[in-house]
Amino acid sequence: MDAKPLNSTLRETSRRRVLTAGALGVASLVLPVAAGRVVGAAGPMFVYVGSYTKNPPGGGSNNPVGLSVFRFDPATGALSPVQQVQSANPSFAALDPSRRFLYVINEIDDYEGQKSGSAEAYAIDPDTGMIKLLNRQSLHSPIPAHLAVDPTGHQLVVANYIGGDFVVLPIEADGRLGPVSGEVKDTGSGPNEKRQEAPHPHSVVFDPAGRFIAAADLGIDKVQIFRFADGSLARVSEAPVAPGAGPRHIVFDLGGKRLYVVNELNATVTGLSYDPGTGQIGKELQTVSTEPAGYDGPHSTAEIAVHPSGKFLYASNRGHNSIVGYRIDPATGSLSVIGFAAQGVNFPRNFAIDPSGKWLYVANQKGDTIVQFEINPETGELKPTGQVTPSITPVAIAFRTAG
């Protein structure tokens, strides 16, 4: 592809910059290009990117730093580096509702001598976007996969991939994390002997009303709904997907009456009806492929997201190396393929849509870049803009909106 030489050059430039920081042993590197406040009534906007620092699953470089902060230009969508902070395998990140704190999971299995992963809390400077570590807590189980902050900002929920459980950590008034206050374990297995030998919780997400939590377990082919009960989680409902599908990530439609799960192992998206009043999962609406007709390569999906307009849904393919777009039928919730964006895409473990809905950013785990696409507001089609941001092994993107 034409973008390959450009990506290669940018990757090497980024690698030299970050490796220099790592060699100096700094815990926090402030980059000189963007520490000031963004001019404009809306105030500054920032993007937080997590990267694997050791043994990236699926391949890729080791990032010697971990967390990167970028300033976001709402006029062009450009990302300018602000800060780099050392963190161990920060594989997913989320902000609290007040946007004062950033929470990160460390995808590790050796926290302070325990066979456990960990979670970190950071305070955010609203003017510069820079972050400062508040504290770190054990998750009681190894290799966390995903996290979500509850809409009140009082609880953090984490899915532990290897531990087979979901855990809750209280969030203190100053943003610090308390120790695990509750957990619920899954049981069972699936037909894929390599990936489904045991439960593997892979994601947690709150429904739009903030009353219930949806969770996907790749190992047992189930989507589940939980609610908080005395600081822990209680199961409300569950629904199976096809045996061997491997549900990975979940997203709700804007109305909160349907949910969509991207299935990693068979490269599909399954739509399910949902009752936001009771938390009950209803009937399966549809299952569609994430890959183009005739594709016969490896299957591996990763991320799923609904456009802020509610009209489109996107999912990432790490086998086909593309972002697939769908139109959402407002009456039925059914999906129809818009097309596939592949230019500059290389093992897209994560992607994110900016708050305005103008652009979609792909984190290329194996490409060492973040690639920008323009979203057509009428059709949902993705058009490469040519804007490529160097970033070693990016695997998580979180936007902090202005205000």
Tab-separated table of N, CA and C in Angstrom, residues 106-208:
chain	number	residue	atom	x	y	z
A	106	ASN	N	-3.657	-2.617	34.168
A	106	ASN	CA	-2.340	-3.134	33.817
A	106	ASN	C	-2.484	-4.615	33.507
A	107	GLU	N	-2.314	-4.953	32.236
A	107	GLU	CA	-2.509	-6.338	31.792
A	107	GLU	C	-1.257	-7.159	32.127
A	108	ILE	N	-1.140	-7.491	33.406
A	108	ILE	CA	0.013	-8.219	33.923
A	108	ILE	C	-0.481	-9.350	34.831
A	109	ASP	N	0.464	-10.206	35.254
A	109	ASP	CA	0.096	-11.301	36.164
A	109	ASP	C	1.068	-11.422	37.337
A	110	ASP	N	1.770	-10.299	37.651
A	110	ASP	CA	2.800	-10.371	38.690
A	110	ASP	C	2.851	-9.102	39.523
A	111	TYR	N	1.741	-8.627	39.995
A	111	TYR	CA	1.706	-7.377	40.746
A	111	TYR	C	2.158	-7.593	42.193
A	112	GLU	N	3.276	-6.974	42.569
A	112	GLU	CA	3.823	-7.003	43.925
A	112	GLU	C	3.898	-8.417	44.499
A	113	GLY	N	4.390	-9.330	43.677
A	113	GLY	CA	4.570	-10.700	44.133
A	113	GLY	C	3.317	-11.551	44.095
A	114	GLN	N	2.187	-10.958	43.776
A	114	GLN	CA	0.935	-11.696	43.651
A	114	GLN	C	0.712	-12.086	42.195
A	115	LYS	N	0.009	-13.177	41.992
A	115	LYS	CA	-0.397	-13.540	40.634
A	115	LYS	C	-1.662	-12.750	40.330
A	116	SER	N	-1.459	-11.504	39.988
A	116	SER	CA	-2.575	-10.569	39.859
A	116	SER	C	-2.235	-9.459	38.882
A	117	GLY	N	-3.276	-8.925	38.259
A	117	GLY	CA	-3.155	-7.694	37.516
A	117	GLY	C	-3.404	-6.525	38.452
A	118	SER	N	-3.403	-5.309	37.905
A	118	SER	CA	-3.622	-4.137	38.746
A	118	SER	C	-4.373	-3.067	37.967
A	119	ALA	N	-4.857	-2.085	38.719
A	119	ALA	CA	-5.519	-0.917	38.136
A	119	ALA	C	-4.886	0.326	38.717
A	120	GLU	N	-4.766	1.365	37.898
A	120	GLU	CA	-4.152	2.615	38.321
A	120	GLU	C	-5.138	3.767	38.210
A	121	ALA	N	-5.022	4.718	39.153
A	121	ALA	CA	-5.819	5.942	39.123
A	121	ALA	C	-4.891	7.129	38.912
A	122	TYR	N	-5.271	8.026	38.000
A	122	TYR	CA	-4.482	9.218	37.702
A	122	TYR	C	-5.361	10.467	37.838
A	123	ALA	N	-4.780	11.537	38.366
A	123	ALA	CA	-5.435	12.848	38.347
A	123	ALA	C	-5.050	13.553	37.051
A	124	ILE	N	-6.007	14.275	36.452
A	124	ILE	CA	-5.790	14.979	35.182
A	124	ILE	C	-5.762	16.478	35.411
A	125	ASP	N	-4.733	17.134	34.910
A	125	ASP	CA	-4.710	18.593	34.896
A	125	ASP	C	-5.588	19.046	33.727
A	126	PRO	N	-6.680	19.759	33.994
A	126	PRO	CA	-7.609	20.100	32.908
A	126	PRO	C	-7.047	21.076	31.893
A	127	ASP	N	-6.020	21.837	32.260
A	127	ASP	CA	-5.450	22.821	31.335
A	127	ASP	C	-4.402	22.217	30.420
A	128	THR	N	-3.577	21.333	30.953
A	128	THR	CA	-2.483	20.760	30.165
A	128	THR	C	-2.761	19.344	29.707
A	129	GLY	N	-3.736	18.668	30.340
A	129	GLY	CA	-4.017	17.277	30.033
A	129	GLY	C	-3.076	16.307	30.701
A	130	MET	N	-2.050	16.815	31.357
A	130	MET	CA	-1.058	15.942	31.967
A	130	MET	C	-1.652	15.166	33.147
A	131	ILE	N	-1.098	13.981	33.376
A	131	ILE	CA	-1.628	13.096	34.409
A	131	ILE	C	-0.594	12.832	35.496
A	132	LYS	N	-1.092	12.545	36.698
A	132	LYS	CA	-0.247	12.232	37.849
A	132	LYS	C	-0.837	11.022	38.568
A	133	LEU	N	0.002	10.024	38.808
A	133	LEU	CA	-0.464	8.799	39.460
A	133	LEU	C	-0.943	9.080	40.874
A	134	LEU	N	-2.155	8.598	41.179
A	134	LEU	CA	-2.699	8.707	42.529
A	134	LEU	C	-2.413	7.445	43.336
A	135	ASN	N	-2.797	6.294	42.790
A	135	ASN	CA	-2.476	5.034	43.453
A	135	ASN	C	-2.738	3.869	42.516
A	136	ARG	N	-2.404	2.681	42.988
A	136	ARG	CA	-2.524	1.451	42.214
A	136	ARG	C	-3.046	0.365	43.126
A	137	GLN	N	-3.941	-0.484	42.613
A	137	GLN	CA	-4.551	-1.535	43.422
A	137	GLN	C	-4.484	-2.880	42.710
A	138	SER	N	-4.348	-3.932	43.510
A	138	SER	CA	-4.422	-5.300	42.992
A	138	SER	C	-5.845	-5.606	42.533
A	139	LEU	N	-5.945	-6.463	41.513
A	139	LEU	CA	-7.251	-6.889	41.016
A	139	LEU	C	-7.582	-8.330	41.420
A	140	HIS	N	-6.709	-8.940	42.214
A	140	HIS	CA	-6.931	-10.282	42.770
A	140	HIS	C	-6.818	-11.403	41.745
A	141	SER	N	-6.845	-11.079	40.469
A	141	SER	CA	-6.729	-12.071	39.406
A	141	SER	C	-5.820	-11.523	38.310
A	142	PRO	N	-5.161	-12.399	37.556
A	142	PRO	CA	-4.220	-11.923	36.533
A	142	PRO	C	-4.879	-11.541	35.209
A	143	ILE	N	-4.156	-10.760	34.441
A	143	ILE	CA	-4.489	-10.389	33.061
A	143	ILE	C	-5.889	-9.774	32.944
A	144	PRO	N	-6.074	-8.557	33.475
A	144	PRO	CA	-7.343	-7.858	33.240
A	144	PRO	C	-7.482	-7.506	31.767
A	145	ALA	N	-8.736	-7.454	31.298
A	145	ALA	CA	-8.983	-7.216	29.876
A	145	ALA	C	-9.721	-5.913	29.586
A	146	HIS	N	-10.523	-5.431	30.532
A	146	HIS	CA	-11.369	-4.270	30.222
A	146	HIS	C	-11.844	-3.641	31.524
A	147	LEU	N	-12.313	-2.391	31.446
A	147	LEU	CA	-12.789	-1.691	32.634
A	147	LEU	C	-13.882	-0.703	32.261
A	148	ALA	N	-14.667	-0.320	33.268
A	148	ALA	CA	-15.706	0.690	33.084
A	148	ALA	C	-15.919	1.415	34.402
A	149	VAL	N	-16.124	2.745	34.314
A	149	VAL	CA	-16.433	3.554	35.485
A	149	VAL	C	-17.934	3.761	35.530
A	150	ASP	N	-18.539	3.568	36.700
A	150	ASP	CA	-19.995	3.717	36.766
A	150	ASP	C	-20.377	5.186	36.626
A	151	PRO	N	-21.594	5.476	36.166
A	151	PRO	CA	-21.992	6.859	35.852
A	151	PRO	C	-21.949	7.817	37.034
A	152	THR	N	-21.941	7.293	38.270
A	152	THR	CA	-21.831	8.172	39.437
A	152	THR	C	-20.377	8.487	39.765
A	153	GLY	N	-19.449	7.744	39.166
A	153	GLY	CA	-18.035	7.933	39.457
A	153	GLY	C	-17.590	7.317	40.761
A	154	HIS	N	-18.400	6.417	41.337
A	154	HIS	CA	-18.087	5.836	42.643
A	154	HIS	C	-17.511	4.431	42.588
A	155	GLN	N	-17.606	3.768	41.420
A	155	GLN	CA	-17.157	2.379	41.324
A	155	GLN	C	-16.422	2.156	40.010
A	156	LEU	N	-15.418	1.286	40.058
A	156	LEU	CA	-14.726	0.824	38.866
A	156	LEU	C	-14.983	-0.674	38.735
A	157	VAL	N	-15.396	-1.112	37.541
A	157	VAL	CA	-15.650	-2.529	37.285
A	157	VAL	C	-14.615	-3.027	36.285
A	158	VAL	N	-14.028	-4.192	36.566
A	158	VAL	CA	-12.964	-4.736	35.724
A	158	VAL	C	-13.269	-6.185	35.369
A	159	ALA	N	-13.039	-6.539	34.102
A	159	ALA	CA	-13.141	-7.924	33.642
A	159	ALA	C	-11.746	-8.523	33.622
A	160	ASN	N	-11.538	-9.610	34.369
A	160	ASN	CA	-10.245	-10.292	34.431
A	160	ASN	C	-10.259	-11.510	33.514
A	161	TYR	N	-9.472	-11.440	32.451
A	161	TYR	CA	-9.491	-12.472	31.415
A	161	TYR	C	-9.048	-13.834	31.949
A	162	ILE	N	-7.892	-13.891	32.584
A	162	ILE	CA	-7.386	-15.177	33.068
A	162	ILE	C	-8.077	-15.600	34.355
A	163	GLY	N	-8.387	-14.667	35.214
A	163	GLY	CA	-9.015	-15.015	36.486
A	163	GLY	C	-10.432	-15.536	36.356
A	164	GLY	N	-11.081	-15.230	35.229
A	164	GLY	CA	-12.448	-15.708	35.042
A	164	GLY	C	-13.460	-14.983	35.891
A	165	ASP	N	-13.140	-13.756	36.314
A	165	ASP	CA	-14.069	-13.054	37.203
A	165	ASP	C	-14.195	-11.582	36.828
A	166	PHE	N	-15.229	-10.966	37.388
A	166	PHE	CA	-15.461	-9.538	37.293
A	166	PHE	C	-15.328	-8.980	38.708
A	167	VAL	N	-14.581	-7.877	38.870
A	167	VAL	CA	-14.359	-7.319	40.201
A	167	VAL	C	-14.778	-5.861	40.241
A	168	VAL	N	-15.090	-5.396	41.448
A	168	VAL	CA	-15.499	-4.013	41.690
A	168	VAL	C	-14.515	-3.367	42.660
A	169	LEU	N	-14.073	-2.161	42.326
A	169	LEU	CA	-13.223	-1.384	43.221
A	169	LEU	C	-13.910	-0.049	43.498
A	170	PRO	N	-14.027	0.350	44.760
A	170	PRO	CA	-14.618	1.660	45.056
A	170	PRO	C	-13.683	2.786	44.658
A	171	ILE	N	-14.248	3.897	44.227
A	171	ILE	CA	-13.487	5.098	43.894
A	171	ILE	C	-13.728	6.130	44.992
A	172	GLU	N	-12.651	6.574	45.632
A	172	GLU	CA	-12.771	7.533	46.725
A	172	GLU	C	-13.038	8.929	46.173
A	173	ALA	N	-13.367	9.847	47.072
A	173	ALA	CA	-13.705	11.212	46.658
A	173	ALA	C	-12.550	11.911	45.962
A	174	ASP	N	-11.315	11.537	46.326
A	174	ASP	CA	-10.145	12.165	45.707
A	174	ASP	C	-9.681	11.433	44.453
A	175	GLY	N	-10.470	10.459	43.987
A	175	GLY	CA	-10.160	9.733	42.772
A	175	GLY	C	-9.361	8.466	42.971
A	176	ARG	N	-8.852	8.245	44.170
A	176	ARG	CA	-8.057	7.045	44.420
A	176	ARG	C	-8.937	5.801	44.411
A	177	LEU	N	-8.318	4.686	44.089
A	177	LEU	CA	-9.014	3.407	44.081
A	177	LEU	C	-8.871	2.708	45.424
A	178	GLY	N	-9.993	2.189	45.933
A	178	GLY	CA	-9.931	1.340	47.102
A	178	GLY	C	-9.683	-0.096	46.682
A	179	PRO	N	-9.427	-0.991	47.645
A	179	PRO	CA	-9.227	-2.402	47.308
A	179	PRO	C	-10.510	-3.049	46.793
A	180	VAL	N	-10.368	-4.167	46.122
A	180	VAL	CA	-11.528	-4.883	45.565
A	180	VAL	C	-12.578	-5.100	46.643
A	181	SER	N	-13.818	-4.705	46.340
A	181	SER	CA	-14.906	-4.825	47.314
A	181	SER	C	-15.869	-5.947	46.976
A	182	GLY	N	-15.818	-6.448	45.770
A	182	GLY	CA	-16.730	-7.530	45.390
A	182	GLY	C	-16.291	-8.169	44.096
A	183	GLU	N	-16.681	-9.404	43.899
A	183	GLU	CA	-16.344	-10.103	42.664
A	183	GLU	C	-17.389	-11.174	42.377
A	184	VAL	N	-17.498	-11.532	41.115
A	184	VAL	CA	-18.359	-12.632	40.702
A	184	VAL	C	-17.595	-13.430	39.657
A	185	LYS	N	-17.598	-14.746	39.818
A	185	LYS	CA	-16.840	-15.615	38.927
A	185	LYS	C	-17.754	-16.315	37.940
A	186	ASP	N	-17.248	-16.483	36.722
A	186	ASP	CA	-17.934	-17.281	35.720
A	186	ASP	C	-17.430	-18.716	35.773
A	187	THR	N	-18.234	-19.629	35.242
A	187	THR	CA	-17.837	-21.030	35.136
A	187	THR	C	-18.176	-21.528	33.734
A	188	GLY	N	-17.512	-22.622	33.342
A	188	GLY	CA	-17.821	-23.229	32.057
A	188	GLY	C	-16.670	-23.148	31.089
A	189	SER	N	-16.939	-23.535	29.843
A	189	SER	CA	-15.941	-23.537	28.776
A	189	SER	C	-16.671	-23.514	27.443
A	190	GLY	N	-15.900	-23.509	26.355
A	190	GLY	CA	-16.476	-23.501	25.016
A	190	GLY	C	-15.787	-24.516	24.140
A	191	PRO	N	-16.203	-24.638	22.878
A	191	PRO	CA	-15.668	-25.680	22.001
A	191	PRO	C	-14.264	-25.414	21.466
A	192	ASN	N	-13.792	-24.164	21.519
A	192	ASN	CA	-12.455	-23.856	21.031
A	192	ASN	C	-11.449	-24.215	22.129
A	193	GLU	N	-10.695	-25.305	21.921
A	193	GLU	CA	-9.828	-25.833	22.967
A	193	GLU	C	-8.697	-24.883	23.341
A	194	LYS	N	-8.239	-24.066	22.404
A	194	LYS	CA	-7.138	-23.157	22.690
A	194	LYS	C	-7.585	-21.892	23.402
A	195	ARG	N	-8.762	-21.379	23.091
A	195	ARG	CA	-9.198	-20.091	23.620
A	195	ARG	C	-10.372	-20.186	24.578
A	196	GLN	N	-11.032	-21.352	24.636
A	196	GLN	CA	-12.241	-21.462	25.454
A	196	GLN	C	-12.166	-22.627	26.433
A	197	GLU	N	-10.960	-22.883	26.944
A	197	GLU	CA	-10.785	-23.961	27.911
A	197	GLU	C	-11.333	-23.601	29.289
A	198	ALA	N	-11.638	-22.310	29.472
A	198	ALA	CA	-12.135	-21.798	30.752
A	198	ALA	C	-12.828	-20.471	30.494
A	199	PRO	N	-13.499	-19.911	31.508
A	199	PRO	CA	-14.104	-18.591	31.326
A	199	PRO	C	-13.031	-17.536	31.058
A	200	HIS	N	-13.346	-16.605	30.173
A	200	HIS	CA	-12.435	-15.497	29.877
A	200	HIS	C	-13.235	-14.202	29.728
A	201	PRO	N	-13.622	-13.566	30.837
A	201	PRO	CA	-14.315	-12.283	30.740
A	201	PRO	C	-13.496	-11.280	29.942
A	202	HIS	N	-14.152	-10.601	28.999
A	202	HIS	CA	-13.388	-9.742	28.103
A	202	HIS	C	-13.848	-8.292	28.078
A	203	SER	N	-15.035	-7.985	28.580
A	203	SER	CA	-15.440	-6.575	28.566
A	203	SER	C	-16.581	-6.326	29.528
A	204	VAL	N	-16.665	-5.058	29.951
A	204	VAL	CA	-17.771	-4.575	30.783
A	204	VAL	C	-18.156	-3.184	30.273
A	205	VAL	N	-19.467	-2.919	30.193
A	205	VAL	CA	-19.938	-1.615	29.728
A	205	VAL	C	-21.290	-1.317	30.354
A	206	PHE	N	-21.500	-0.084	30.793
A	206	PHE	CA	-22.787	0.311	31.364
A	206	PHE	C	-23.786	0.613	30.259
A	207	ASP	N	-25.051	0.278	30.519
A	207	ASP	CA	-26.076	0.636	29.548
A	207	ASP	C	-26.300	2.145	29.598
A	208	PRO	N	-26.962	2.732	28.577
A	208	PRO	CA	-27.106	4.189	28.524
A	208	PRO	C	-27.786	4.795	29.744
